[in-house]
Amino acid sequence: MSGSRIGVREYRHRRRELMRLAGADAAVLLAAAPPRLRNGDTCWPYRQDSDFLYLTGFDEPQAVLALLPGRAAGQCVLFCRERDTAAERWDGGWLGPEGAVRMLGVDDAFPIADIDEILPGMLEGRARLYCHFGREAAFDAQLLAWLRRLRASHGGARAPQEMLALGHLLHELRLFKSPAERALLREAARIGMDGHRAAWAALRPGAHEYTVEAAFTGAVRAAGARPSYPPIVAAGSNACVLHYARNDAPLRSGDLLLLDAGAEWQGYASDITRTLPVGGRFGTAQRALYRLVLEAQQAALACIRPGRTWEDFHDAARTVLVEGLCALRLLEGPPRQALARGHYRRYFPHKTGHWLGLDVHDAGDYRIHGEPRVLEPGMVLTVEPGLYIPADDAGVPARYRGTGIRIEDDVAVTATGAEVLTAALPGDPDALEEALSVARRAA
Ligand code: GLY
Ligand code: MN
Ligand code: MN
């Protein structure tokens, strides 16, 4: 197993790049994610804000990063919790400001309790302030209070005149994955694929969707990772619910099971879907639809290379699906008109992919000046066409109704084409049946 982590040098490089983009007269402020209360004094498992993680690697709440290009006393400043023996007995070890300078490579660090005193002065004379506005109400209020304080101080100190949304600059950096990030994404993919195989071993008629979820989650946790999102384990017509989350229905022979589940490793996500026959063999109608989705995915994958656009691979998948649906008479042809009428959206209501990285639906613009983005080396995305035939669709033969199929792989754009990070997990229906049978025998 890869033990690699992102090193301090890379975090420093990211912060420097962001400062270069922001400009010498700017300041950048970014807050850690707050803990989220579930009820009483119980919080949801803490997950750091991905932007904050990207720039610091620091996973504690109650922290603010200030980037101040050119500041003589240190341009990268972190405010974080001070060490507190009594509190750490409950919460585990905190890094503290001294630890932050030592471990995170920031230039300077202060107790978060002192931020109202220290930060406004640091913003003085900066022309522009980059920030996420409107993301966290408490931080917005704090920010306005700092600016008020700055304007009120010694006869009106020079407060930043321009407030700019940080997302665009930062997310442009996050869109291009470094070699170290690609290694972590590969590892997240590997753990996710192992999780799928473990889930297949638990897949049998009479079991429940949660049996399969437990096998996936158990394997991923045993590898030291976590699910990167709540697994979608959807049997039969549940697979037509795109973000199905109940995962509590029994598995019946003759149904398909759609398993959409990924792993988060060192903050980086995989996002993988396979659709399998609960009874071990695809039925004829199921196989016809499955083949169609697979062909659509192959057509889309063939478009992933530098120079092609964000729309190209979606168009390729959509064309194959619409032609196939017309051939199976689920849509009225001819295909060109079926495409123009848009009725296919009833069966294929989503796009063919999204960026993948620290977030499952990762940061980065999909269009530039209204035009679909051109793919470039270093981008990582999912390719995930699907077909979902509602159980109550009287317009199609009964054998197709209540069937949901998606095949989802994770792909890195390389200098010459694409690297499918999840290629080791079979997608071909015969190979899938064989792998399912092997996994069950081994269980
Ligand atoms: N797992 C969510 C998605 O495929 O986008
Ligand atoms: Mn996805
Ligand atoms: Mn998915």
Short mmCIF file of C-alpha atoms and ligand atoms in Angstrom, two decimals:
data_model
loop_
_atom_site.label_atom_id
_atom_site.label_comp_id
_atom_site.label_asym_id
_atom_site.label_seq_id
_atom_site.Cartn_x
_atom_site.Cartn_y
_atom_site.Cartn_z
CA MET A 1 0.00 0.00 0.00
CA SER A 2 1.27 3.43 -0.84
CA GLY A 3 2.13 5.44 2.26
CA SER A 4 2.67 8.59 0.26
CA ARG A 5 1.38 11.90 1.47
CA ILE A 6 1.51 15.35 0.02
CA GLY A 7 4.76 16.88 1.32
CA VAL A 8 5.24 20.31 2.92
CA ARG A 9 7.07 21.49 -0.21
CA GLU A 10 3.99 20.87 -2.34
CA TYR A 11 1.71 22.74 0.06
CA ARG A 12 4.17 25.66 0.02
CA HIS A 13 4.17 25.55 -3.77
CA ARG A 14 0.35 25.63 -3.88
CA ARG A 15 0.22 28.64 -1.55
CA ARG A 16 2.88 30.44 -3.59
CA GLU A 17 0.99 29.76 -6.80
CA LEU A 18 -2.22 31.11 -5.32
CA MET A 19 -0.41 34.25 -4.13
CA ARG A 20 1.11 34.72 -7.56
CA LEU A 21 -2.35 34.55 -9.13
CA ALA A 22 -3.87 36.84 -6.49
CA GLY A 23 -1.17 39.51 -6.95
CA ALA A 24 1.30 41.24 -4.67
CA ASP A 25 -1.24 43.74 -3.32
CA ALA A 26 -3.88 41.17 -2.40
CA ALA A 27 -4.73 39.19 0.70
CA VAL A 28 -6.35 35.76 0.73
CA LEU A 29 -8.38 34.50 3.68
CA LEU A 30 -9.69 30.99 4.10
CA ALA A 31 -11.41 29.36 7.07
CA ALA A 32 -11.31 25.74 8.18
CA ALA A 33 -14.62 23.87 8.09
CA PRO A 34 -16.54 24.24 11.34
CA PRO A 35 -17.56 21.09 13.21
CA ARG A 36 -21.18 20.18 12.37
CA LEU A 37 -23.44 19.32 15.26
CA ARG A 38 -25.59 16.23 14.74
CA ASN A 39 -27.51 16.50 18.01
CA GLY A 40 -26.77 17.31 21.66
CA ASP A 41 -22.99 17.35 21.95
CA THR A 42 -22.45 14.81 19.16
CA CYS A 43 -20.89 16.04 15.92
CA TRP A 44 -20.88 14.50 12.45
CA PRO A 45 -17.47 13.00 11.61
CA TYR A 46 -15.23 15.98 10.93
CA ARG A 47 -14.12 16.58 7.36
CA GLN A 48 -11.87 19.53 6.63
CA ASP A 49 -12.89 21.98 3.92
CA SER A 50 -11.21 20.76 0.73
CA ASP A 51 -9.83 24.18 -0.19
CA PHE A 52 -8.30 24.51 3.26
CA LEU A 53 -6.92 20.98 3.05
CA TYR A 54 -5.47 21.72 -0.39
CA LEU A 55 -3.53 24.72 0.91
CA THR A 56 -2.46 23.45 4.33
CA GLY A 57 -2.92 19.69 4.81
CA PHE A 58 -4.22 20.74 8.25
CA ASP A 59 -7.30 18.85 9.43
CA GLU A 60 -8.31 20.73 12.57
CA PRO A 61 -11.35 23.03 12.87
CA GLN A 62 -11.15 26.59 14.26
CA ALA A 63 -8.38 27.77 11.98
CA VAL A 64 -7.94 30.57 9.45
CA LEU A 65 -5.25 30.79 6.78
CA ALA A 66 -4.12 34.27 5.72
CA LEU A 67 -1.93 34.62 2.63
CA LEU A 68 -0.26 38.03 2.57
CA PRO A 69 2.12 38.24 -0.41
CA GLY A 70 5.31 40.09 0.42
CA ARG A 71 4.67 40.46 4.17
CA ALA A 72 8.16 40.89 5.61
CA ALA A 73 7.44 38.92 8.78
CA GLY A 74 6.08 35.98 6.79
CA GLN A 75 3.53 35.84 4.03
CA CYS A 76 1.73 32.66 5.00
CA VAL A 77 0.04 32.95 8.39
CA LEU A 78 -2.10 30.38 10.19
CA PHE A 79 -4.40 31.06 13.11
CA CYS A 80 -5.23 27.87 15.01
CA ARG A 81 -6.16 26.51 18.42
CA GLU A 82 -3.53 26.76 21.15
CA ARG A 83 -2.48 23.55 22.81
CA ASP A 84 -4.82 22.81 25.73
CA THR A 85 -4.13 19.72 27.81
CA ALA A 86 -7.63 19.52 29.30
CA ALA A 87 -9.45 19.93 25.96
CA GLU A 88 -7.04 17.60 24.14
CA ARG A 89 -7.98 14.86 26.65
CA TRP A 90 -11.38 14.86 25.00
CA ASP A 91 -10.46 15.69 21.42
CA GLY A 92 -7.03 14.19 20.84
CA GLY A 93 -3.84 16.09 20.05
CA TRP A 94 -3.93 19.60 18.62
CA LEU A 95 -1.01 20.96 16.64
CA GLY A 96 -0.93 24.45 18.16
CA PRO A 97 0.74 27.49 16.54
CA GLU A 98 4.30 26.29 17.22
CA GLY A 99 3.50 22.85 15.82
CA ALA A 100 1.87 24.46 12.77
CA VAL A 101 5.04 26.38 11.89
CA ARG A 102 7.12 23.24 12.40
CA MET A 103 4.88 20.72 10.66
CA LEU A 104 2.94 22.65 8.01
CA GLY A 105 5.66 24.94 6.72
CA VAL A 106 3.65 28.12 7.33
CA ASP A 107 5.78 31.20 8.04
CA ASP A 108 3.98 32.35 11.12
CA ALA A 109 1.15 31.13 13.37
CA PHE A 110 -0.98 32.70 16.12
CA PRO A 111 -3.69 31.51 18.51
CA ILE A 112 -7.10 31.68 16.87
CA ALA A 113 -8.35 33.37 20.06
CA ASP A 114 -6.24 36.41 19.12
CA ILE A 115 -7.37 36.71 15.50
CA ASP A 116 -9.67 39.73 16.06
CA GLU A 117 -6.70 41.64 17.49
CA ILE A 118 -4.10 40.60 14.95
CA LEU A 119 -5.71 40.01 11.57
CA PRO A 120 -7.30 43.44 10.80
CA GLY A 121 -3.87 45.10 10.96
CA MET A 122 -2.50 42.50 8.56
CA LEU A 123 -5.11 43.50 5.99
CA GLU A 124 -4.21 47.17 6.15
CA GLY A 125 -2.98 48.56 2.84
CA ARG A 126 -4.01 45.50 0.82
CA ALA A 127 -5.91 46.58 -2.30
CA ARG A 128 -7.90 43.37 -2.72
CA LEU A 129 -9.25 40.63 -0.54
CA TYR A 130 -9.95 37.16 -1.89
CA CYS A 131 -12.34 35.11 0.19
CA HIS A 132 -15.22 32.63 -0.01
CA PHE A 133 -18.21 34.88 0.65
CA GLY A 134 -21.50 33.35 1.67
CA ARG A 135 -20.15 29.91 2.41
CA GLU A 136 -20.24 30.08 6.23
CA ALA A 137 -22.47 32.74 7.80
CA ALA A 138 -20.34 32.92 10.97
CA PHE A 139 -17.16 33.56 8.98
CA ASP A 140 -18.88 36.19 6.80
CA ALA A 141 -19.91 38.05 9.96
CA GLN A 142 -16.39 37.80 11.37
CA LEU A 143 -14.90 39.11 8.15
CA LEU A 144 -17.19 42.14 8.10
CA ALA A 145 -16.30 42.83 11.74
CA TRP A 146 -12.57 42.78 10.85
CA LEU A 147 -13.14 45.24 8.02
CA ARG A 148 -15.22 47.53 10.27
CA ARG A 149 -12.53 47.40 12.88
CA LEU A 150 -9.89 48.27 10.32
CA ARG A 151 -11.85 51.24 8.98
CA ALA A 152 -12.51 52.50 12.51
CA SER A 153 -8.92 52.26 13.63
CA HIS A 154 -6.64 55.32 13.93
CA GLY A 155 -8.64 57.61 11.72
CA GLY A 156 -9.54 55.03 9.07
CA ALA A 157 -6.76 52.71 8.09
CA ARG A 158 -6.66 51.66 4.45
CA ALA A 159 -9.01 48.70 4.19
CA PRO A 160 -9.12 46.56 1.03
CA GLN A 161 -11.32 48.25 -1.57
CA GLU A 162 -12.08 45.20 -3.66
CA MET A 163 -13.63 41.98 -2.41
CA LEU A 164 -13.19 39.10 -4.81
CA ALA A 165 -14.48 35.53 -4.89
CA LEU A 166 -11.59 33.18 -4.19
CA GLY A 167 -13.19 30.14 -5.81
CA HIS A 168 -12.15 30.79 -9.38
CA LEU A 169 -8.40 31.23 -8.73
CA LEU A 170 -8.10 28.41 -6.25
CA HIS A 171 -10.26 25.94 -8.12
CA GLU A 172 -8.27 26.46 -11.28
CA LEU A 173 -5.22 25.24 -9.34
CA ARG A 174 -7.13 22.30 -7.85
CA LEU A 175 -8.30 21.19 -11.29
CA PHE A 176 -4.78 20.17 -12.36
CA LYS A 177 -3.51 17.27 -10.29
CA SER A 178 0.20 16.99 -9.49
CA PRO A 179 2.02 13.65 -9.74
CA ALA A 180 1.63 13.23 -5.95
CA GLU A 181 -2.10 13.86 -6.19
CA ARG A 182 -2.46 11.43 -9.06
CA ALA A 183 -0.68 8.78 -6.96
CA LEU A 184 -3.20 9.33 -4.15
CA LEU A 185 -6.11 9.18 -6.59
CA ARG A 186 -4.71 5.90 -7.94
CA GLU A 187 -4.59 4.55 -4.41
CA ALA A 188 -8.15 5.75 -3.69
CA ALA A 189 -9.20 3.93 -6.87
CA ARG A 190 -7.39 0.75 -5.84
CA ILE A 191 -9.00 0.72 -2.38
CA GLY A 192 -12.39 1.47 -3.89
CA MET A 193 -12.03 -1.41 -6.38
CA ASP A 194 -11.06 -3.79 -3.56
CA GLY A 195 -14.16 -2.57 -1.72
CA HIS A 196 -16.33 -3.40 -4.73
CA ARG A 197 -14.87 -6.90 -4.94
CA ALA A 198 -15.51 -7.41 -1.21
CA ALA A 199 -19.08 -6.22 -1.77
CA TRP A 200 -19.54 -8.69 -4.64
CA ALA A 201 -18.62 -11.53 -2.28
CA ALA A 202 -21.59 -10.53 -0.09
CA LEU A 203 -24.02 -10.18 -3.02
CA ARG A 204 -26.60 -12.97 -3.05
CA PRO A 205 -30.39 -13.38 -3.20
CA GLY A 206 -31.87 -13.04 0.27
CA ALA A 207 -29.19 -10.64 1.50
CA HIS A 208 -30.01 -6.93 1.75
CA GLU A 209 -28.61 -3.81 0.19
CA TYR A 210 -27.05 -2.98 3.57
CA THR A 211 -25.23 -6.36 3.57
CA VAL A 212 -23.43 -5.22 0.44
CA GLU A 213 -22.84 -1.74 1.86
CA ALA A 214 -21.34 -3.25 5.02
CA ALA A 215 -18.94 -5.41 2.99
CA PHE A 216 -17.82 -2.41 0.94
CA THR A 217 -17.42 -0.11 3.93
CA GLY A 218 -15.68 -2.82 5.99
CA ALA A 219 -13.08 -3.41 3.28
CA VAL A 220 -12.46 0.30 2.77
CA ARG A 221 -12.12 0.99 6.50
CA ALA A 222 -9.85 -2.04 6.89
CA ALA A 223 -7.57 -0.43 4.29
CA GLY A 224 -7.39 2.75 6.39
CA ALA A 225 -9.65 4.75 4.06
CA ARG A 226 -13.31 5.81 4.32
CA PRO A 227 -16.19 5.90 1.88
CA SER A 228 -15.81 9.10 -0.12
CA TYR A 229 -19.63 9.57 -0.09
CA PRO A 230 -22.55 7.54 1.23
CA PRO A 231 -22.56 4.37 -0.92
CA ILE A 232 -25.53 3.97 -3.25
CA VAL A 233 -26.56 0.32 -3.04
CA ALA A 234 -29.69 0.07 -5.15
CA ALA A 235 -31.41 -3.17 -6.11
CA GLY A 236 -34.06 -3.49 -8.83
CA SER A 237 -36.00 -0.30 -9.50
CA ASN A 238 -34.26 1.49 -6.59
CA ALA A 239 -31.44 1.98 -9.09
CA CYS A 240 -33.66 4.47 -10.93
CA VAL A 241 -33.40 6.80 -7.90
CA LEU A 242 -30.16 8.57 -8.76
CA HIS A 243 -29.04 9.43 -5.22
CA TYR A 244 -30.71 6.44 -3.54
CA ALA A 245 -29.49 6.25 0.05
CA ARG A 246 -31.82 3.98 2.04
CA ASN A 247 -29.86 0.81 1.24
CA ASP A 248 -32.34 -1.36 3.16
CA ALA A 249 -34.20 -3.44 0.54
CA PRO A 250 -33.82 -7.21 0.13
CA LEU A 251 -31.91 -8.53 -2.90
CA ARG A 252 -33.93 -10.68 -5.27
CA SER A 253 -32.65 -13.09 -7.86
CA GLY A 254 -33.48 -11.63 -11.25
CA ASP A 255 -32.80 -8.05 -10.13
CA LEU A 256 -29.75 -6.00 -10.92
CA LEU A 257 -27.82 -4.27 -8.16
CA LEU A 258 -26.28 -0.88 -8.82
CA LEU A 259 -23.34 -0.24 -6.50
CA ASP A 260 -21.96 3.31 -6.61
CA ALA A 261 -19.27 3.55 -3.96
CA GLY A 262 -15.79 5.03 -3.66
CA ALA A 263 -12.97 5.43 -1.17
CA GLU A 264 -11.36 8.54 0.25
CA TRP A 265 -7.63 8.10 0.76
CA GLN A 266 -5.58 10.94 2.30
CA GLY A 267 -8.40 13.30 1.34
CA TYR A 268 -8.62 12.13 -2.30
CA ALA A 269 -11.71 10.37 -3.66
CA SER A 270 -12.57 7.57 -6.01
CA ASP A 271 -16.10 7.30 -7.42
CA ILE A 272 -16.92 3.91 -8.92
CA THR A 273 -20.13 2.27 -10.14
CA ARG A 274 -20.77 -1.25 -11.30
CA THR A 275 -24.15 -2.86 -11.96
CA LEU A 276 -24.41 -6.60 -11.37
CA PRO A 277 -26.98 -9.37 -11.55
CA VAL A 278 -28.01 -10.45 -8.04
CA GLY A 279 -28.58 -14.01 -9.25
CA GLY A 280 -25.20 -14.15 -11.01
CA ARG A 281 -26.36 -13.91 -14.66
CA PHE A 282 -27.77 -10.99 -16.63
CA GLY A 283 -31.21 -11.60 -18.14
CA THR A 284 -31.63 -10.98 -21.89
CA ALA A 285 -33.28 -7.56 -21.58
CA GLN A 286 -30.88 -6.56 -18.80
CA ARG A 287 -27.91 -7.59 -20.90
CA ALA A 288 -29.17 -5.60 -23.90
CA LEU A 289 -29.44 -2.43 -21.81
CA TYR A 290 -26.16 -3.16 -20.04
CA ARG A 291 -24.31 -3.56 -23.34
CA LEU A 292 -25.70 -0.25 -24.49
CA VAL A 293 -24.41 1.56 -21.41
CA LEU A 294 -21.04 -0.15 -21.80
CA GLU A 295 -20.80 0.89 -25.46
CA ALA A 296 -21.72 4.43 -24.49
CA GLN A 297 -19.01 4.42 -21.86
CA GLN A 298 -16.43 3.07 -24.31
CA ALA A 299 -17.37 5.74 -26.83
CA ALA A 300 -16.99 8.40 -24.13
CA LEU A 301 -13.66 7.02 -22.90
CA ALA A 302 -12.32 7.12 -26.45
CA CYS A 303 -12.85 10.92 -26.40
CA ILE A 304 -10.78 11.56 -23.28
CA ARG A 305 -7.51 13.09 -24.39
CA PRO A 306 -5.93 16.55 -24.53
CA GLY A 307 -7.64 18.80 -27.03
CA ARG A 308 -11.09 17.23 -26.81
CA THR A 309 -13.71 19.21 -24.95
CA TRP A 310 -15.81 18.66 -21.90
CA GLU A 311 -18.87 18.22 -24.15
CA ASP A 312 -17.30 15.76 -26.58
CA PHE A 313 -17.43 12.72 -24.38
CA HIS A 314 -20.93 13.47 -23.14
CA ASP A 315 -22.10 13.84 -26.76
CA ALA A 316 -20.41 10.56 -27.69
CA ALA A 317 -22.12 8.66 -24.86
CA ARG A 318 -25.47 10.28 -25.55
CA THR A 319 -25.34 9.46 -29.26
CA VAL A 320 -24.68 5.77 -28.57
CA LEU A 321 -27.44 5.63 -25.95
CA VAL A 322 -30.03 7.32 -28.16
CA GLU A 323 -29.19 5.14 -31.17
CA GLY A 324 -29.43 2.02 -28.99
CA LEU A 325 -32.68 3.11 -27.36
CA CYS A 326 -34.17 3.67 -30.81
CA ALA A 327 -32.95 0.25 -31.97
CA LEU A 328 -34.55 -1.38 -28.90
CA ARG A 329 -37.69 0.69 -29.54
CA LEU A 330 -37.57 2.40 -26.19
CA LEU A 331 -37.43 5.68 -28.08
CA GLU A 332 -39.15 6.58 -31.29
CA GLY A 333 -36.59 7.12 -34.05
CA PRO A 334 -34.88 8.13 -36.13
CA PRO A 335 -32.01 8.77 -33.66
CA ARG A 336 -31.24 12.28 -34.90
CA GLN A 337 -34.81 13.36 -34.20
CA ALA A 338 -34.91 11.47 -30.91
CA LEU A 339 -31.81 13.39 -29.86
CA ALA A 340 -33.35 16.71 -30.89
CA ARG A 341 -36.63 15.97 -29.12
CA GLY A 342 -34.72 15.30 -25.90
CA HIS A 343 -37.01 12.53 -24.68
CA TYR A 344 -33.92 10.44 -23.94
CA ARG A 345 -33.52 12.55 -20.81
CA ARG A 346 -36.27 10.47 -19.26
CA TYR A 347 -33.81 7.56 -19.31
CA PHE A 348 -30.47 9.38 -19.12
CA PRO A 349 -31.04 12.48 -17.00
CA HIS A 350 -27.46 13.31 -15.96
CA LYS A 351 -24.16 14.32 -17.54
CA THR A 352 -21.52 11.73 -18.38
CA GLY A 353 -19.01 12.83 -15.74
CA HIS A 354 -17.57 15.37 -13.36
CA TRP A 355 -14.15 16.43 -12.05
CA LEU A 356 -12.72 14.22 -9.33
CA GLY A 357 -10.17 15.04 -6.64
CA LEU A 358 -10.37 16.13 -3.01
CA ASP A 359 -14.12 16.33 -3.55
CA VAL A 360 -16.11 13.66 -5.34
CA HIS A 361 -17.68 16.39 -7.44
CA ASP A 362 -14.44 18.30 -7.55
CA ALA A 363 -13.72 21.98 -8.03
CA GLY A 364 -13.08 23.54 -11.44
CA ASP A 365 -15.01 25.34 -14.16
CA TYR A 366 -16.65 23.18 -16.82
CA ARG A 367 -16.94 26.08 -19.25
CA ILE A 368 -14.70 29.02 -20.09
CA HIS A 369 -16.47 32.10 -21.45
CA GLY A 370 -19.47 29.89 -22.16
CA GLU A 371 -17.46 27.37 -24.21
CA PRO A 372 -16.96 23.77 -23.05
CA ARG A 373 -13.60 23.33 -21.42
CA VAL A 374 -10.79 21.70 -23.38
CA LEU A 375 -9.31 18.67 -21.62
CA GLU A 376 -5.68 19.03 -20.54
CA PRO A 377 -3.12 16.70 -18.92
CA GLY A 378 -3.52 16.55 -15.15
CA MET A 379 -7.30 16.79 -15.10
CA VAL A 380 -9.10 13.84 -13.47
CA LEU A 381 -12.75 13.06 -14.12
CA THR A 382 -15.38 10.34 -13.98
CA VAL A 383 -16.98 8.77 -17.05
CA GLU A 384 -20.38 7.44 -16.04
CA PRO A 385 -23.20 7.04 -18.52
CA GLY A 386 -26.34 5.34 -17.28
CA LEU A 387 -29.82 4.24 -18.24
CA TYR A 388 -32.75 4.32 -15.86
CA ILE A 389 -36.09 2.96 -17.07
CA PRO A 390 -38.81 3.90 -14.55
CA ALA A 391 -40.86 1.00 -13.18
CA ASP A 392 -44.09 2.77 -14.19
CA ASP A 393 -43.10 3.61 -17.77
CA ALA A 394 -46.02 2.14 -19.69
CA GLY A 395 -44.43 3.27 -22.95
CA VAL A 396 -41.76 0.55 -22.97
CA PRO A 397 -42.02 -3.25 -22.93
CA ALA A 398 -42.44 -4.61 -19.39
CA ARG A 399 -39.14 -6.50 -19.52
CA TYR A 400 -37.19 -3.22 -19.51
CA ARG A 401 -39.12 -1.47 -16.75
CA GLY A 402 -37.60 -0.79 -13.34
CA THR A 403 -34.04 -1.25 -14.58
CA GLY A 404 -31.22 1.12 -13.58
CA ILE A 405 -27.70 0.68 -14.95
CA ARG A 406 -24.65 2.88 -14.55
CA ILE A 407 -20.99 2.12 -15.23
CA GLU A 408 -18.60 4.64 -13.72
CA ASP A 409 -14.83 4.80 -14.01
CA ASP A 410 -12.23 7.34 -12.91
CA VAL A 411 -9.93 8.72 -15.57
CA ALA A 412 -6.83 10.93 -15.56
CA VAL A 413 -6.08 12.93 -18.70
CA THR A 414 -2.44 12.29 -19.67
CA ALA A 415 -0.14 13.97 -22.20
CA THR A 416 -1.16 11.48 -24.87
CA GLY A 417 -4.59 10.22 -23.86
CA ALA A 418 -6.12 8.85 -20.72
CA GLU A 419 -5.27 6.61 -17.80
CA VAL A 420 -8.31 4.75 -16.48
CA LEU A 421 -7.59 4.52 -12.77
CA THR A 422 -10.30 1.92 -12.24
CA ALA A 423 -9.52 -0.23 -15.30
CA ALA A 424 -8.76 -3.27 -13.14
CA LEU A 425 -12.44 -3.61 -12.19
CA PRO A 426 -14.28 -5.45 -14.97
CA GLY A 427 -17.07 -3.73 -16.85
CA ASP A 428 -17.70 -6.24 -19.59
CA PRO A 429 -20.82 -8.28 -18.67
CA ASP A 430 -19.21 -11.70 -19.19
CA ALA A 431 -16.11 -10.69 -17.20
CA LEU A 432 -18.37 -9.23 -14.52
CA GLU A 433 -20.37 -12.47 -14.21
CA GLU A 434 -17.13 -14.41 -13.94
CA ALA A 435 -15.62 -12.03 -11.36
CA LEU A 436 -18.84 -12.14 -9.35
CA SER A 437 -18.78 -15.91 -9.32
CA VAL A 438 -15.10 -15.95 -8.26
CA ALA A 439 -15.76 -13.42 -5.48
CA ARG A 440 -18.71 -15.45 -4.17
CA ARG A 441 -16.80 -18.73 -4.23
CA ALA A 442 -13.96 -17.12 -2.30
CA ALA A 443 -16.36 -15.76 0.36
N1 GLY B 1 -21.44 9.03 -6.64
C1 GLY B 1 -22.00 10.22 -7.15
C2 GLY B 1 -21.73 10.37 -8.58
O1 GLY B 1 -21.51 9.40 -9.26
O2 GLY B 1 -21.66 11.44 -9.10
MN MN B 2 -19.72 10.26 -10.20
MN MN B 3 -20.69 7.62 -8.44
#
